[in-house]
PDB file of C-alpha atoms and ligand atoms in Angstrom:
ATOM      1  CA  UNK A   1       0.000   0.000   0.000  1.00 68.00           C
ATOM      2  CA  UNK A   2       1.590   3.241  -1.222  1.00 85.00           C
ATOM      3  CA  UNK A   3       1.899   6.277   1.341  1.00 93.00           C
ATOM      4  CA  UNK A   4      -0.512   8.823   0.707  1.00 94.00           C
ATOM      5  CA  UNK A   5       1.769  12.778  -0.235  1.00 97.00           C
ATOM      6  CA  UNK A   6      -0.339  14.393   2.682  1.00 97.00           C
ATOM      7  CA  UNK A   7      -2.082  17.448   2.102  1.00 97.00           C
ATOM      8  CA  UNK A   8      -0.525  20.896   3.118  1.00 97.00           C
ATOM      9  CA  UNK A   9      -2.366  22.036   6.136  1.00 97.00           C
ATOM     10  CA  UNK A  10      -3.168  25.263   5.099  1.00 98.00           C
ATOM     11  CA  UNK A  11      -3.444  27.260   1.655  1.00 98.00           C
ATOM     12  CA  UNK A  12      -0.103  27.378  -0.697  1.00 98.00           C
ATOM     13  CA  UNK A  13      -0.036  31.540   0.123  1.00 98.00           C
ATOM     14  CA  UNK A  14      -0.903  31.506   3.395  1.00 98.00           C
ATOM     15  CA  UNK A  15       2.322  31.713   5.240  1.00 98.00           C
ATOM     16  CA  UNK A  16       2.995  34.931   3.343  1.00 98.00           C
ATOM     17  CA  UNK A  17       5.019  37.075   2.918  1.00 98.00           C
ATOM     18  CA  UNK A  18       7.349  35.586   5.206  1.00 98.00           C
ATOM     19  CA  UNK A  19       6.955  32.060   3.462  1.00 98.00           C
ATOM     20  CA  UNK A  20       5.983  33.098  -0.666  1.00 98.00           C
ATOM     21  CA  UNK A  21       3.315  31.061  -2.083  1.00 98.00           C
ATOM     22  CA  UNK A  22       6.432  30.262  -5.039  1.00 98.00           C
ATOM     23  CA  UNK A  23       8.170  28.756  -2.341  1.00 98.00           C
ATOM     24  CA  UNK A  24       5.495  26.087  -1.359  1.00 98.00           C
ATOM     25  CA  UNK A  25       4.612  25.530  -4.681  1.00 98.00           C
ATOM     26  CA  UNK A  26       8.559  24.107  -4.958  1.00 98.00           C
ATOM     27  CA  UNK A  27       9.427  23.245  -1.918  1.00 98.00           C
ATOM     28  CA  UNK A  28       5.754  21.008  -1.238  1.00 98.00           C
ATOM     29  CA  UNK A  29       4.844  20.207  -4.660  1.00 98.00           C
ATOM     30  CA  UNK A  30       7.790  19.202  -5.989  1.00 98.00           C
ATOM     31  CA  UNK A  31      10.824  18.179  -3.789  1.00 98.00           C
ATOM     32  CA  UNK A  32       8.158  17.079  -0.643  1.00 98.00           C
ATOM     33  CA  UNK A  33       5.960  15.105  -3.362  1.00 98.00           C
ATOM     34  CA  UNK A  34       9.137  13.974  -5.248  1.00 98.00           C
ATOM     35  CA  UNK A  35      10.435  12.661  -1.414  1.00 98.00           C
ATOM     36  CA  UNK A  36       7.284  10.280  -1.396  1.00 98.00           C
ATOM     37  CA  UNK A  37       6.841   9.122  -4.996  1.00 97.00           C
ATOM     38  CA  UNK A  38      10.942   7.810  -4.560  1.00 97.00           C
ATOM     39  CA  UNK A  39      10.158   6.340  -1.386  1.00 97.00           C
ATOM     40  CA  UNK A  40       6.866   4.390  -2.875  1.00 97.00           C
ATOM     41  CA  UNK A  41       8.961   3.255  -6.044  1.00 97.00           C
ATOM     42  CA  UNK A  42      11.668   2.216  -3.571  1.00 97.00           C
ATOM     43  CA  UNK A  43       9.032   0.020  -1.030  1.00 96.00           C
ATOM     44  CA  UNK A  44       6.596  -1.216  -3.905  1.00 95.00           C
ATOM     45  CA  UNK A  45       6.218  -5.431  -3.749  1.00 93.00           C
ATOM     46  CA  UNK A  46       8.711  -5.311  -0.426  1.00 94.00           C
ATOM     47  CA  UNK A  47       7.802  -6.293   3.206  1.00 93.00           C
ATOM     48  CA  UNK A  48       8.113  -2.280   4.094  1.00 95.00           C
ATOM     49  CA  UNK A  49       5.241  -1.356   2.108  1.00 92.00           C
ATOM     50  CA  UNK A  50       2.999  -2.459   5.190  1.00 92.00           C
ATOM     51  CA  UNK A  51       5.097  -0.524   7.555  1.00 95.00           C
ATOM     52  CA  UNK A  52       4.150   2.968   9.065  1.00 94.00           C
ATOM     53  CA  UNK A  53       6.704   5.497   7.662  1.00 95.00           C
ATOM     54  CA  UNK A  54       7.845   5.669  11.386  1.00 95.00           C
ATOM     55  CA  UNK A  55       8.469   1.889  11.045  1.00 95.00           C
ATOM     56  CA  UNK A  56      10.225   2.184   7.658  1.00 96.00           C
ATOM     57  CA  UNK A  57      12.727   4.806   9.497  1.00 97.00           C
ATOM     58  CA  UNK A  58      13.445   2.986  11.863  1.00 95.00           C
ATOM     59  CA  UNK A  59      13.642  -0.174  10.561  1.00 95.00           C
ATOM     60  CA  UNK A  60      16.173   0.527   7.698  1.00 96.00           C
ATOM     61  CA  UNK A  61      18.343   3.040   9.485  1.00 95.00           C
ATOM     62  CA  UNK A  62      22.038   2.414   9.929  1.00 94.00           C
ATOM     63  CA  UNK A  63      21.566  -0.604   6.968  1.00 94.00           C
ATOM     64  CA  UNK A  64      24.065   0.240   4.270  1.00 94.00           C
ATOM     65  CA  UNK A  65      21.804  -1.008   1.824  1.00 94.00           C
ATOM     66  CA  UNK A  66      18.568   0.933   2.579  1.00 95.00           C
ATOM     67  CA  UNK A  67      20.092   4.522   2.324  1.00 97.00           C
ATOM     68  CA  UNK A  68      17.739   5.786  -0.295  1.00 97.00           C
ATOM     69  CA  UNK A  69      14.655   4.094   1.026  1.00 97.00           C
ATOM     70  CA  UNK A  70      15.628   6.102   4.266  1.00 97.00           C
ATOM     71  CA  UNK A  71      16.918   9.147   2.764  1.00 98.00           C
ATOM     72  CA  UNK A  72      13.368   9.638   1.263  1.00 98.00           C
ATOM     73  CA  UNK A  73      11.219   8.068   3.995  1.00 98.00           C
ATOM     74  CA  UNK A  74      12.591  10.225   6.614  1.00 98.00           C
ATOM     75  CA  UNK A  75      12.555  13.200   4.004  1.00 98.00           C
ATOM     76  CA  UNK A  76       8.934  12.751   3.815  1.00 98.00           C
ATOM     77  CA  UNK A  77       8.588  12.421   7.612  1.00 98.00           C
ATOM     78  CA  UNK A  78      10.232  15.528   8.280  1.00 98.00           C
ATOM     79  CA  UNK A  79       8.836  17.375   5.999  1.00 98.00           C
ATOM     80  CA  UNK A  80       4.924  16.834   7.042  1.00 98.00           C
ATOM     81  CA  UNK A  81       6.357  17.964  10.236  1.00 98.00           C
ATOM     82  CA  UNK A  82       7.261  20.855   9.285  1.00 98.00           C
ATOM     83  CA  UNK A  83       4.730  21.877   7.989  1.00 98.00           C
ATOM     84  CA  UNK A  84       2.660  21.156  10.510  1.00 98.00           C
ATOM     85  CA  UNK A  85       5.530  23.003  12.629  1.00 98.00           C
ATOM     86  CA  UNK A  86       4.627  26.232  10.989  1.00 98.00           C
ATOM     87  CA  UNK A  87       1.288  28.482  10.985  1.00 98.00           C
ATOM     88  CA  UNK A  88      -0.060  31.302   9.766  1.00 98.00           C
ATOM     89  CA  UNK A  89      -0.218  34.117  12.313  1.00 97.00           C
ATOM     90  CA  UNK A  90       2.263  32.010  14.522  1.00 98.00           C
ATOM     91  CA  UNK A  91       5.733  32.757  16.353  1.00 97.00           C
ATOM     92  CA  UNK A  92       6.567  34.573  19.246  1.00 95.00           C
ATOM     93  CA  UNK A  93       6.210  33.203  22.701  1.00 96.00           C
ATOM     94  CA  UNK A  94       4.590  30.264  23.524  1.00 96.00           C
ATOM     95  CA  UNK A  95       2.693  30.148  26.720  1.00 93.00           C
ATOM     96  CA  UNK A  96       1.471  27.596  29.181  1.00 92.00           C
ATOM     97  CA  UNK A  97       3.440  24.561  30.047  1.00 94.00           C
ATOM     98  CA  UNK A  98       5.548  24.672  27.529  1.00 96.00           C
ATOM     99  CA  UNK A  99       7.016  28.708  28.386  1.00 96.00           C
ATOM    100  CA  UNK A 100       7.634  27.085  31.554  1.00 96.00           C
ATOM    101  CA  UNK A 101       9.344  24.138  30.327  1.00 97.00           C
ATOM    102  CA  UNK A 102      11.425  27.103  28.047  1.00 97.00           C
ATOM    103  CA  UNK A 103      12.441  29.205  31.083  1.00 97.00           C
ATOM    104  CA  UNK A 104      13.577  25.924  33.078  1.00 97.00           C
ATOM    105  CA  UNK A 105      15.862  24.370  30.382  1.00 98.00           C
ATOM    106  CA  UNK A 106      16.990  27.652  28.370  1.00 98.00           C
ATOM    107  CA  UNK A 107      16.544  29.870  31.202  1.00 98.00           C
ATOM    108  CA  UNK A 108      14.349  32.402  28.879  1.00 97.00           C
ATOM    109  CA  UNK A 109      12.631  32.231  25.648  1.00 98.00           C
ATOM    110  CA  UNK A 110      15.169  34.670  23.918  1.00 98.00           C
ATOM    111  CA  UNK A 111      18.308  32.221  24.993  1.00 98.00           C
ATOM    112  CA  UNK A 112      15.868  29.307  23.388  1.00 98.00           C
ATOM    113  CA  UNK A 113      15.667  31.953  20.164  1.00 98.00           C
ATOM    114  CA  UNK A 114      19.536  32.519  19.946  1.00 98.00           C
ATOM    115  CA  UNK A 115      20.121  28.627  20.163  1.00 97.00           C
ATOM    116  CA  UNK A 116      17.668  27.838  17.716  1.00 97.00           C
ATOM    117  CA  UNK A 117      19.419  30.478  15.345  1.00 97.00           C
ATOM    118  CA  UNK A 118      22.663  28.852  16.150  1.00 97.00           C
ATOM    119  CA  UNK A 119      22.165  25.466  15.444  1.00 97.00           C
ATOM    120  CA  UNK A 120      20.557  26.524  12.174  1.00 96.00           C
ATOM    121  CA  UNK A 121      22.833  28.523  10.839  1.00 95.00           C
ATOM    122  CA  UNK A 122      25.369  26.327  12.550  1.00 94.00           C
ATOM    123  CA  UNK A 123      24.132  23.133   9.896  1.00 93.00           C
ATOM    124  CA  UNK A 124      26.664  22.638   7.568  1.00 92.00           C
ATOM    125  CA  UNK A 125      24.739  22.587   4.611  1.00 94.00           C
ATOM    126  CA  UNK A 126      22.055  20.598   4.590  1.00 96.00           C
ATOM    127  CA  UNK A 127      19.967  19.639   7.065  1.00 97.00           C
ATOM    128  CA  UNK A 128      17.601  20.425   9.979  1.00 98.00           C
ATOM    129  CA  UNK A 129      17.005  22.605  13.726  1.00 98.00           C
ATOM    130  CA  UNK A 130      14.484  20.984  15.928  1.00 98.00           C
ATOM    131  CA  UNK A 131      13.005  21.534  19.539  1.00 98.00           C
ATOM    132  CA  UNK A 132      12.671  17.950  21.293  1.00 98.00           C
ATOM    133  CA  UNK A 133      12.372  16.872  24.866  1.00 97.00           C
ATOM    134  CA  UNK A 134      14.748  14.443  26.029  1.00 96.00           C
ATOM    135  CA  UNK A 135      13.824  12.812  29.275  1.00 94.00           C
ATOM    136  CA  UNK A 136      12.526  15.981  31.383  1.00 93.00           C
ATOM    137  CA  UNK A 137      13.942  18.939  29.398  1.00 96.00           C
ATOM    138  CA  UNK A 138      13.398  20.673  25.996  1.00 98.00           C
ATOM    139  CA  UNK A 139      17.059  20.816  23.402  1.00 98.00           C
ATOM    140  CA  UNK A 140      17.686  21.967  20.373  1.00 98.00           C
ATOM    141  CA  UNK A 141      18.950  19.687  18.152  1.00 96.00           C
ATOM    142  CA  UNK A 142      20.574  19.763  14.948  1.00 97.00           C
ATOM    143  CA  UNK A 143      20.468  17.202  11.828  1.00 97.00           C
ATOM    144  CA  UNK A 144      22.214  16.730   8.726  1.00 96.00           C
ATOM    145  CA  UNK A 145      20.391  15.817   5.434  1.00 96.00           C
ATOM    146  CA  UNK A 146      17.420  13.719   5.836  1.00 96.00           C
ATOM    147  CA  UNK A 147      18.438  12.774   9.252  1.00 96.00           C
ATOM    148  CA  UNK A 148      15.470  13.190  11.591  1.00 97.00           C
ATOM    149  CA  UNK A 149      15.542  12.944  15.593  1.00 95.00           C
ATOM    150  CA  UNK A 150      13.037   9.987  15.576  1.00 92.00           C
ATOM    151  CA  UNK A 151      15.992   7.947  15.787  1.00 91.00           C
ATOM    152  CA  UNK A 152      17.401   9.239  18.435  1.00 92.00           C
ATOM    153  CA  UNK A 153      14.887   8.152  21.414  1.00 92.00           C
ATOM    154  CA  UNK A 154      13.848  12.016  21.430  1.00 96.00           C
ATOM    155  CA  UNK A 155      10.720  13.567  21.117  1.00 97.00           C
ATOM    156  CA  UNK A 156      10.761  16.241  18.341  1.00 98.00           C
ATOM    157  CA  UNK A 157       8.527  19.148  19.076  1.00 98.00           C
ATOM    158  CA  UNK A 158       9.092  21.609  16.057  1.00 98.00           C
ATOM    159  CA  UNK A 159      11.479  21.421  12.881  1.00 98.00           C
ATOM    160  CA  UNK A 160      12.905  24.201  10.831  1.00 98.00           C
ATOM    161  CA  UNK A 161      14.026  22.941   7.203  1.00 98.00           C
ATOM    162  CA  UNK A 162      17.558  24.629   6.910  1.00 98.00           C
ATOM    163  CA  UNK A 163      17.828  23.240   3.236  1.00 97.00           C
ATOM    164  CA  UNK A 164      18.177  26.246   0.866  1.00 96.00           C
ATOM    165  CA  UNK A 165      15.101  24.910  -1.173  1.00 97.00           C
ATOM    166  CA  UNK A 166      13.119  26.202   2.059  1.00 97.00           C
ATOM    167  CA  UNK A 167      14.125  29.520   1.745  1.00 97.00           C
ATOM    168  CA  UNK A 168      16.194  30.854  -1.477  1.00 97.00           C
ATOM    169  CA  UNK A 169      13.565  32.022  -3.578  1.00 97.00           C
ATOM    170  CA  UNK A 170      12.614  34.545  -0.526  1.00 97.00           C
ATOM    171  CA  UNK A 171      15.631  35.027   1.594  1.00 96.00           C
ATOM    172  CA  UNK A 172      18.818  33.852  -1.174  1.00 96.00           C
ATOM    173  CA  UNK A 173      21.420  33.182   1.188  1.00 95.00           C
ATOM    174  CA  UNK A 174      19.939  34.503   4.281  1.00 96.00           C
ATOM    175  CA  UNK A 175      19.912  31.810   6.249  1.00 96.00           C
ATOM    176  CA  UNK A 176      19.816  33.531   9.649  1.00 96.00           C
ATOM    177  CA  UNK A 177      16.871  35.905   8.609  1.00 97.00           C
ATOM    178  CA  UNK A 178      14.756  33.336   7.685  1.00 98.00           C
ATOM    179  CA  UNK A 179      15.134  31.490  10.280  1.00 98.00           C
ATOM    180  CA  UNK A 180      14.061  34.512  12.815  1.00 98.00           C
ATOM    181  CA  UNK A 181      11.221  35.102  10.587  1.00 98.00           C
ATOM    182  CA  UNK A 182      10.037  31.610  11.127  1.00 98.00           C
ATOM    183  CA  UNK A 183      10.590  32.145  14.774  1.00 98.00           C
ATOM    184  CA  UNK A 184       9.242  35.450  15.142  1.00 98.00           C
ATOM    185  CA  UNK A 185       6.446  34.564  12.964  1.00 98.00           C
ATOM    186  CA  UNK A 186       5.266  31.438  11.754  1.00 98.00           C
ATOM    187  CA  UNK A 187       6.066  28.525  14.658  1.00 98.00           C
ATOM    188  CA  UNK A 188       3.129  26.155  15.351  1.00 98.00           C
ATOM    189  CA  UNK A 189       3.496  26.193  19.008  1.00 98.00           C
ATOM    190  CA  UNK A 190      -0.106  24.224  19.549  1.00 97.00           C
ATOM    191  CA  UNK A 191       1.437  21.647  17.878  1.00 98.00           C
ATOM    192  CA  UNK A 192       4.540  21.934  19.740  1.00 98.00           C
ATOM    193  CA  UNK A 193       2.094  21.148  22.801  1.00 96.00           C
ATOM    194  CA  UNK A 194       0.170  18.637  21.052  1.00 97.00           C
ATOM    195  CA  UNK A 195       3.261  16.839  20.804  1.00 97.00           C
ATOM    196  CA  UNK A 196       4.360  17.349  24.065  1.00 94.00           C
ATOM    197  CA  UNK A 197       1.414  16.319  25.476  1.00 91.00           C
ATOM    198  CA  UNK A 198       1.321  12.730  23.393  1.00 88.00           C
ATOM    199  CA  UNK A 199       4.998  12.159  24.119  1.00 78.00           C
TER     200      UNK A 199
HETATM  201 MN1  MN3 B 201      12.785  20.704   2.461  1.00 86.02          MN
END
């Protein structure tokens, strides 16, 4: 059974301007969509097709032989999360449980802001910043390519896509400013604590 390419969870220009309608159209429509027609090429007639794409993950991780069937299954993970990591009329501080659970591993919101600015412009290329909780506290977290913290016994919160297909057309090489705009402006944080609170 092929995966279904989920639908976007909001309109292709409603994140603008700080996310163009261009962008999505790219970014979802063609390298998101391309992500899960590989993957379903890569699983059809094999034992993984019946798998969750959590279960494909983490079933072919690590295996030298499997890298493209994880490349693109985690690809496709991460990016429905981030889109569902992103809103219009989000950003800014998040209140409730999880500002608390900010101020007590960061020590404020804006020290969680500089770190998540840090490890994205700290990526090396390609790759990914997330907020996870591991064990009691929040982290950011940085990852490489497709990599994706579902591996890593971690419970991922929020994503920012730090590949430049995410933001080129709007910011060129801007890497930091984009990312503040998606902090300042766009972060899902009811999803943040819809994650928190299934975790
Ligand atoms: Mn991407």
């Amino acid at each position: 059974m092929a995966y279904t390419f989920p639908t976007l969870p909001y309109e292709q220009d409603a994140l603008a301007p700080y996310i163009s309608a261009d962008t999505l159209s790219f970014h979802y429509g063609k390298h998101h969509k391309g992500y899960v027609d590989n993957l379903n090429k890569l699983i059809a007639g094999t034992e993984l097709d019946d798998f969750s794409l959590e279960d494909v993950i983490k079933h072919v991780v690590g295996k030298a032989d499997k890298v493209g069937i994880y490349n693109n299954a985690a690809q496709a993970w991460n990016h429905t999360f981030y889109w569902s990591s992103l809103k219009p009329g989000g950003g800014g501080k998040p209140t409730g449980t999880l500002a608390a659970m900010i101020d007590a591993s960061f020590g404020s919101y804006d020290t969680f802001k500089a770190e998540m600015l840090k490890a994205a412009a700290g990526q090396f290329g390609s790759g990914w910043a997330w907020l996870v909780k591991n064990g009691d506290k929040l982290e950011i977290v940085k990852t490489g390519n497709a990599d994706t913290p579902l591996t890593l016994g971690v419970v991922p919160l929020l994503t920012i896509d730090v590949w430049e297909h995410a933001y080129y057309l709007d910011y060129q090489n801007l890497r930091p400013k984009y990312t503040e705009t998606v902090i300042d402006s766009l972060l899902n944080w009811e999803f943040a604590e819809k994650n928190l609170a299934s975790a």
